[in-house]
Amino acid sequence: MRNSLERIRIWLEREAPHLAASLQPGLSPENMHQIMGPKSAQYRIPDEVVELYAWRNGQGEDVPFFDVLRFQPFEDAVAYANLVEQYFNGAFPLMVFQELNYDAGYQFRCGPAEQKSAPAYRWEHGDERIETPSLTDLLSAVAEAFEGGAFLPNDLGELDTREDVWHSILVRHHPDRLRGMNALLHRQWAELSTEQLRDAFHDLVQINQTETAALVREYLGDSPNRPVRDFETFQAVLSTGIAIQDEWTRDFAVSLAFSRAPRGRREALMSLAWSWRGELSLTAQHVDGLIDQIMTSPASDRDNRERAMLLGVSGDCRAVPALLRLIDEPSADCGSRDTRIAALRALGRLRAVEARQVCLTVAETDSDPGTRITAVRALVDLGFEDAPVEAAAMAYFREMLRRFGILAEQDETPTLKR
């Protein structure tokens, strides 16, 4: 580790001296135990973490150390761990490197036993993965990234990151991830568990590997029974193809949306409705199929929300009666409520002026505030900004202001309290 830290220091002092100057003098192990207080008797700081903080006690300013991550002073890392300790089942998670202005970074966890090294947990707003097997591996990757041009100073005094270069370096410093990626590139599907295959596809996407789309196509097209036999793996591969905007995968998902296999059909509908960000061209046959599914299934069918979303982007006004059917159903549960909201949004996108009265009724009378304001937005999309629409919108905002205590109960106009 000492060699990597020295390489990092030299680069920072040469290329970004203001970042180097933000580094604070190191701490002794005794200082660290004092900062941890009573927790120091319960948890052991990994030797790697002790060595890092003996080198420097983080940065005294809100500036990056590498990528967009600040090197947290030990006091801040401990304060974070004290805040979230209850969620980590016997571990004390020090957020050593934290993203500026975001709940993400690298955690290193103290446990009850002595440990020389600790995995680098990449934490992103509740999601986590092991980025490298140890802090030493992570810092080695950082040093290589600085020297290899992955991090470059910019005019704002921060660092620009070449994401594909940085990610390829990280993968090389995690032998298991590197093996998984190579197995995937050699089409050795059987050697990978679902989790390994998902991680390998994620890594290929992050490094912009040009073979990724071909791998998705080969895996999905190899066996029509995969969605049923190995759903989790199928789900991971399909989501990868959708994420990289692969048109073959899009067409495959569209065809799967009419499959008789419920799990595969649902995954396809969700991928298309929520994750596809390109232009989605649905044929008249596809629209007819979605309409038929809505008209022949219970309105409470959980797939109807995604069907409504897709019909909204279809541009085909033949979908209006099916969408109105979804709105007519009572919103007794969260799923039905979400479906009705999706149908209202779809009517707005389709400029379905014949649905004006239905939308206005919902905007004025529905018991759910979220559904009411969605109906107001649909009416605006339909080109109606008259007095009833304005009154419905004002009623929604009055209710929200009262809920948050900003508007007194007796007030009739949505005016903020001074």
PDB file of N, CA, C and O in Angstrom, residues 38 99 204-205 287 353:
ATOM      1  N   PRO A  38     -16.007   4.523  22.804  1.00  0.00           N
ATOM      2  CA  PRO A  38     -16.366   3.186  23.311  1.00  0.00           C
ATOM      3  C   PRO A  38     -16.397   2.106  22.225  1.00  0.00           C
ATOM      4  O   PRO A  38     -16.215   0.927  22.510  1.00  0.00           O
ATOM      5  N   GLU A  99     -18.552  10.096  -2.075  1.00  0.00           N
ATOM      6  CA  GLU A  99     -18.823  11.000  -3.192  1.00  0.00           C
ATOM      7  C   GLU A  99     -19.238  12.366  -2.679  1.00  0.00           C
ATOM      8  O   GLU A  99     -19.942  12.485  -1.674  1.00  0.00           O
ATOM      9  N   LEU A 204     -18.698  -5.463 -18.549  1.00  0.00           N
ATOM     10  CA  LEU A 204     -18.543  -5.255 -19.992  1.00  0.00           C
ATOM     11  C   LEU A 204     -19.184  -3.941 -20.431  1.00  0.00           C
ATOM     12  O   LEU A 204     -18.639  -3.222 -21.271  1.00  0.00           O
ATOM     13  N   VAL A 205     -20.351  -3.643 -19.870  1.00  0.00           N
ATOM     14  CA  VAL A 205     -21.020  -2.384 -20.211  1.00  0.00           C
ATOM     15  C   VAL A 205     -20.178  -1.204 -19.751  1.00  0.00           C
ATOM     16  O   VAL A 205     -19.991  -0.225 -20.481  1.00  0.00           O
ATOM     17  N   VAL A 287     -49.944  -2.810 -30.901  1.00  0.00           N
ATOM     18  CA  VAL A 287     -50.949  -2.016 -30.188  1.00  0.00           C
ATOM     19  C   VAL A 287     -52.211  -2.834 -29.988  1.00  0.00           C
ATOM     20  O   VAL A 287     -52.799  -2.857 -28.898  1.00  0.00           O
ATOM     21  N   VAL A 353     -58.471  14.071 -26.617  1.00  0.00           N
ATOM     22  CA  VAL A 353     -59.400  15.111 -26.150  1.00  0.00           C
ATOM     23  C   VAL A 353     -60.749  14.529 -25.743  1.00  0.00           C
ATOM     24  O   VAL A 353     -61.461  15.126 -24.931  1.00  0.00           O
TER      25      VAL A 353
END
